[in-house]
Amino acid sequence: MLGLVVTEALYRTHPDLSEGRLAKLRAAVVNARALAEVGRAIRLGEHVKLGRGEESTGGRNKASILSDTVEAVIGAVHLSGGGIDTSSAVVHRLFDPLIEAASAMGAGLDWKTSLQELSAEHALGVPEYVIADTGPDHQKTFTAQVRVGDRLYGNGTGRSKKEAEQAAAETAYGEIASQLGVTDPAETAAEAAAGNAAAGKSGTGPSGS
């Protein structure tokens, strides 16, 4: 249900985007991390029944639990008799801000994929992630760097390997893009659109002259 509503919303809002770009947008909205943030925003963790083990290890704020519970709530709304119209309204209310934010993120939609594309475009080699962890098994902190060619770039931390890798890819992308003098095309387009909108409002554009 979540995937259906978000996919349709993205297609209707951005009919000019390529299939690949739309797929990135969808992945940025429909993933465990994004769902967990939605769960935190509506304080869903306060209403989850947990066993003693999860309760004692911070389960009410755990991304995996929150993301699963958000999906369960949407499913419950859909199956409780509200049907697609009601469940769609709930999804829009919870996820439209994420959709709007993702549309302006550029390379940040998926830093690992963007870094891989940047590396391939400039023949730098395939990014490889170097991971280390600290802390007990139930509360580990992961750190990551990215090896591109013969150099290490970036520095990321997170509660999971995936989160640390994304954070490392973000900083590595910035470092490498700066060295190459590369600007994210999506960010350039967004800046141009914002400039055009500002010009239109001020009446300095062709229509206001």
Coordinates of N, CA and C in Angstrom, one line a residue, residues 46-127:
E46 N 6.1 5.1 21.7 CA 5.5 5.1 23.0 C 4.3 4.1 23.1
H47 N 3.8 3.6 22.0 CA 2.6 2.8 22.0 C 2.8 1.4 21.6
V48 N 4.1 1.0 21.4 CA 4.4 -0.4 21.0 C 4.6 -1.3 22.2
K49 N 4.0 -2.5 22.2 CA 4.2 -3.4 23.3 C 5.5 -4.2 23.0
L50 N 6.4 -4.1 24.0 CA 7.7 -4.7 23.9 C 8.0 -5.7 25.0
G51 N 8.8 -6.7 24.7 CA 9.3 -7.6 25.7 C 10.4 -6.9 26.5
R52 N 10.7 -7.5 27.7 CA 11.7 -6.9 28.6 C 13.0 -6.6 27.9
G53 N 13.4 -7.6 27.1 CA 14.8 -7.4 26.4 C 14.8 -6.2 25.6
E54 N 13.9 -6.0 24.7 CA 13.8 -4.9 23.8 C 13.6 -3.6 24.6
E55 N 12.8 -3.7 25.6 CA 12.5 -2.5 26.4 C 13.8 -2.0 27.1
S56 N 14.6 -2.9 27.6 CA 15.9 -2.5 28.3 C 17.0 -2.1 27.3
T57 N 16.9 -2.4 26.0 CA 18.0 -2.0 25.1 C 17.5 -0.9 24.1
G58 N 16.5 -0.1 24.5 CA 16.1 1.0 23.7 C 15.3 0.7 22.5
G59 N 14.5 -0.4 22.6 CA 13.7 -0.9 21.4 C 12.7 0.2 21.0
R60 N 12.2 1.1 21.8 CA 11.2 2.0 21.4 C 11.7 3.0 20.4
N61 N 13.0 3.1 20.3 CA 13.6 4.1 19.3 C 14.4 3.3 18.3
K62 N 14.3 2.0 18.2 CA 15.1 1.2 17.3 C 14.4 1.3 15.9
A63 N 15.2 1.6 14.9 CA 14.7 1.9 13.5 C 14.0 0.7 13.0
S64 N 14.5 -0.6 13.2 CA 13.8 -1.7 12.6 C 12.4 -1.9 13.2
I65 N 12.3 -1.7 14.5 CA 11.0 -1.9 15.1 C 10.0 -0.8 14.7
L66 N 10.5 0.5 14.7 CA 9.6 1.6 14.3 C 9.2 1.5 12.8
S67 N 10.1 1.1 11.9 CA 9.7 1.0 10.5 C 8.7 -0.1 10.3
D68 N 8.9 -1.2 10.9 CA 7.9 -2.3 10.8 C 6.6 -1.9 11.4
T69 N 6.6 -1.2 12.5 CA 5.3 -0.8 13.1 C 4.6 0.2 12.2
V70 N 5.3 1.2 11.6 CA 4.6 2.1 10.7 C 3.9 1.3 9.5
E71 N 4.6 0.4 9.0 CA 4.0 -0.5 7.9 C 2.8 -1.2 8.4
A72 N 2.9 -1.7 9.7 CA 1.7 -2.4 10.3 C 0.5 -1.5 10.5
V73 N 0.8 -0.3 10.9 CA -0.3 0.7 11.1 C -1.0 1.0 9.8
I74 N -0.2 1.2 8.7 CA -0.8 1.5 7.4 C -1.6 0.3 6.9
G75 N -1.1 -0.9 7.1 CA -1.8 -2.1 6.8 C -3.1 -2.3 7.6
A76 N -3.0 -2.0 8.9 CA -4.2 -2.1 9.7 C -5.3 -1.1 9.3
V77 N -4.9 0.1 8.9 CA -5.9 1.1 8.5 C -6.6 0.6 7.2
H78 N -5.8 0.0 6.3 CA -6.3 -0.4 5.0 C -7.3 -1.6 5.2
L79 N -6.9 -2.5 6.1 CA -7.8 -3.7 6.3 C -8.9 -3.5 7.3
S80 N -8.9 -2.4 8.0 CA -10.0 -2.2 9.0 C -11.3 -1.7 8.4
G81 N -11.3 -1.6 7.1 CA -12.6 -1.2 6.5 C -12.5 0.2 5.8
G82 N -11.4 0.9 6.0 CA -11.3 2.2 5.4 C -11.0 2.1 3.9
G83 N -10.3 1.0 3.5 CA -10.1 0.8 2.1 C -9.0 1.7 1.5
I84 N -8.8 1.7 0.2 CA -7.7 2.4 -0.4 C -7.7 3.9 -0.2
D85 N -8.9 4.5 -0.2 CA -9.0 6.0 -0.1 C -8.5 6.4 1.3
T86 N -8.9 5.7 2.3 CA -8.5 6.1 3.7 C -7.0 5.8 3.9
S87 N -6.6 4.7 3.5 CA -5.1 4.3 3.7 C -4.3 5.3 2.9
S88 N -4.7 5.6 1.7 CA -4.0 6.6 0.9 C -3.9 7.9 1.5
A89 N -5.0 8.4 2.1 CA -4.9 9.7 2.8 C -3.9 9.6 4.0
V90 N -3.9 8.5 4.7 CA -2.9 8.4 5.8 C -1.5 8.4 5.3
V91 N -1.2 7.7 4.2 CA 0.1 7.7 3.6 C 0.5 9.1 3.2
H92 N -0.4 9.8 2.5 CA 0.0 11.2 2.1 C 0.3 12.1 3.3
R93 N -0.5 11.9 4.3 CA -0.3 12.8 5.5 C 1.0 12.6 6.1
L94 N 1.5 11.3 6.2 CA 2.7 11.0 6.8 C 3.9 11.1 5.9
F95 N 3.8 10.9 4.6 CA 4.9 10.8 3.8 C 5.1 12.0 2.7
D96 N 4.1 12.8 2.6 CA 4.2 13.9 1.6 C 5.4 14.8 1.9
P97 N 5.7 15.1 3.2 CA 6.9 16.0 3.5 C 8.2 15.3 3.1
L98 N 8.2 13.9 3.2 CA 9.4 13.2 2.8 C 9.6 13.2 1.3
I99 N 8.5 13.1 0.6 CA 8.5 13.1 -0.9 C 9.0 14.5 -1.3
E100 N 8.5 15.5 -0.7 CA 8.9 16.9 -1.1 C 10.4 17.1 -0.8
A101 N 10.9 16.6 0.3 CA 12.3 16.8 0.7 C 13.2 16.0 -0.2
A102 N 12.8 14.7 -0.5 CA 13.6 13.9 -1.4 C 13.7 14.5 -2.8
S103 N 12.7 15.2 -3.3 CA 12.8 15.7 -4.6 C 13.9 16.8 -4.8
A104 N 14.3 17.4 -3.7 CA 15.3 18.4 -3.7 C 16.7 18.0 -3.3
M105 N 16.8 16.6 -3.1 CA 18.1 16.1 -2.5 C 19.2 15.9 -3.5
G106 N 18.9 15.8 -4.7 CA 20.0 15.5 -5.7 C 20.8 14.3 -5.4
A107 N 22.1 14.3 -5.3 CA 22.9 13.2 -5.1 C 22.6 12.5 -3.7
G108 N 22.0 13.3 -2.8 CA 21.7 12.8 -1.5 C 20.6 11.8 -1.4
L109 N 19.9 11.5 -2.6 CA 18.9 10.5 -2.6 C 19.5 9.1 -2.2
D110 N 20.7 8.9 -2.7 CA 21.4 7.6 -2.3 C 22.9 7.9 -2.5
W111 N 23.5 8.2 -1.5 CA 24.9 8.6 -1.6 C 25.8 7.5 -2.1
K112 N 25.6 6.3 -1.7 CA 26.4 5.2 -2.2 C 26.3 5.0 -3.7
T113 N 25.0 5.1 -4.2 CA 24.8 5.0 -5.7 C 25.4 6.1 -6.4
S114 N 25.2 7.3 -5.9 CA 25.8 8.6 -6.5 C 27.3 8.5 -6.5
L115 N 27.9 8.1 -5.4 CA 29.4 7.9 -5.4 C 29.9 6.9 -6.4
Q116 N 29.2 5.8 -6.6 CA 29.5 4.8 -7.5 C 29.4 5.4 -9.0
E117 N 28.4 6.1 -9.2 CA 28.2 6.7 -10.6 C 29.3 7.7 -10.8
L118 N 29.6 8.6 -9.8 CA 30.7 9.6 -10.0 C 32.0 8.9 -10.3
S119 N 32.3 7.8 -9.5 CA 33.6 7.1 -9.7 C 33.7 6.5 -11.1
A120 N 32.5 5.9 -11.5 CA 32.5 5.2 -12.8 C 32.7 6.3 -13.9
E121 N 32.0 7.4 -13.8 CA 32.1 8.4 -14.8 C 33.5 9.0 -15.1
H122 N 34.2 9.0 -14.0 CA 35.6 9.6 -14.1 C 36.7 8.5 -14.0
A123 N 36.3 7.2 -14.1 CA 37.2 6.1 -14.2 C 38.1 6.1 -12.9
L124 N 37.5 6.2 -11.8 CA 38.3 6.3 -10.5 C 38.4 4.9 -9.9
G125 N 37.6 4.0 -10.3 CA 37.6 2.6 -9.7 C 36.3 2.5 -8.8
V126 N 36.0 1.2 -8.4 CA 34.8 0.9 -7.7 C 35.0 1.2 -6.2
P127 N 34.2 2.0 -5.6 CA 34.3 2.3 -4.2 C 34.2 1.0 -3.3

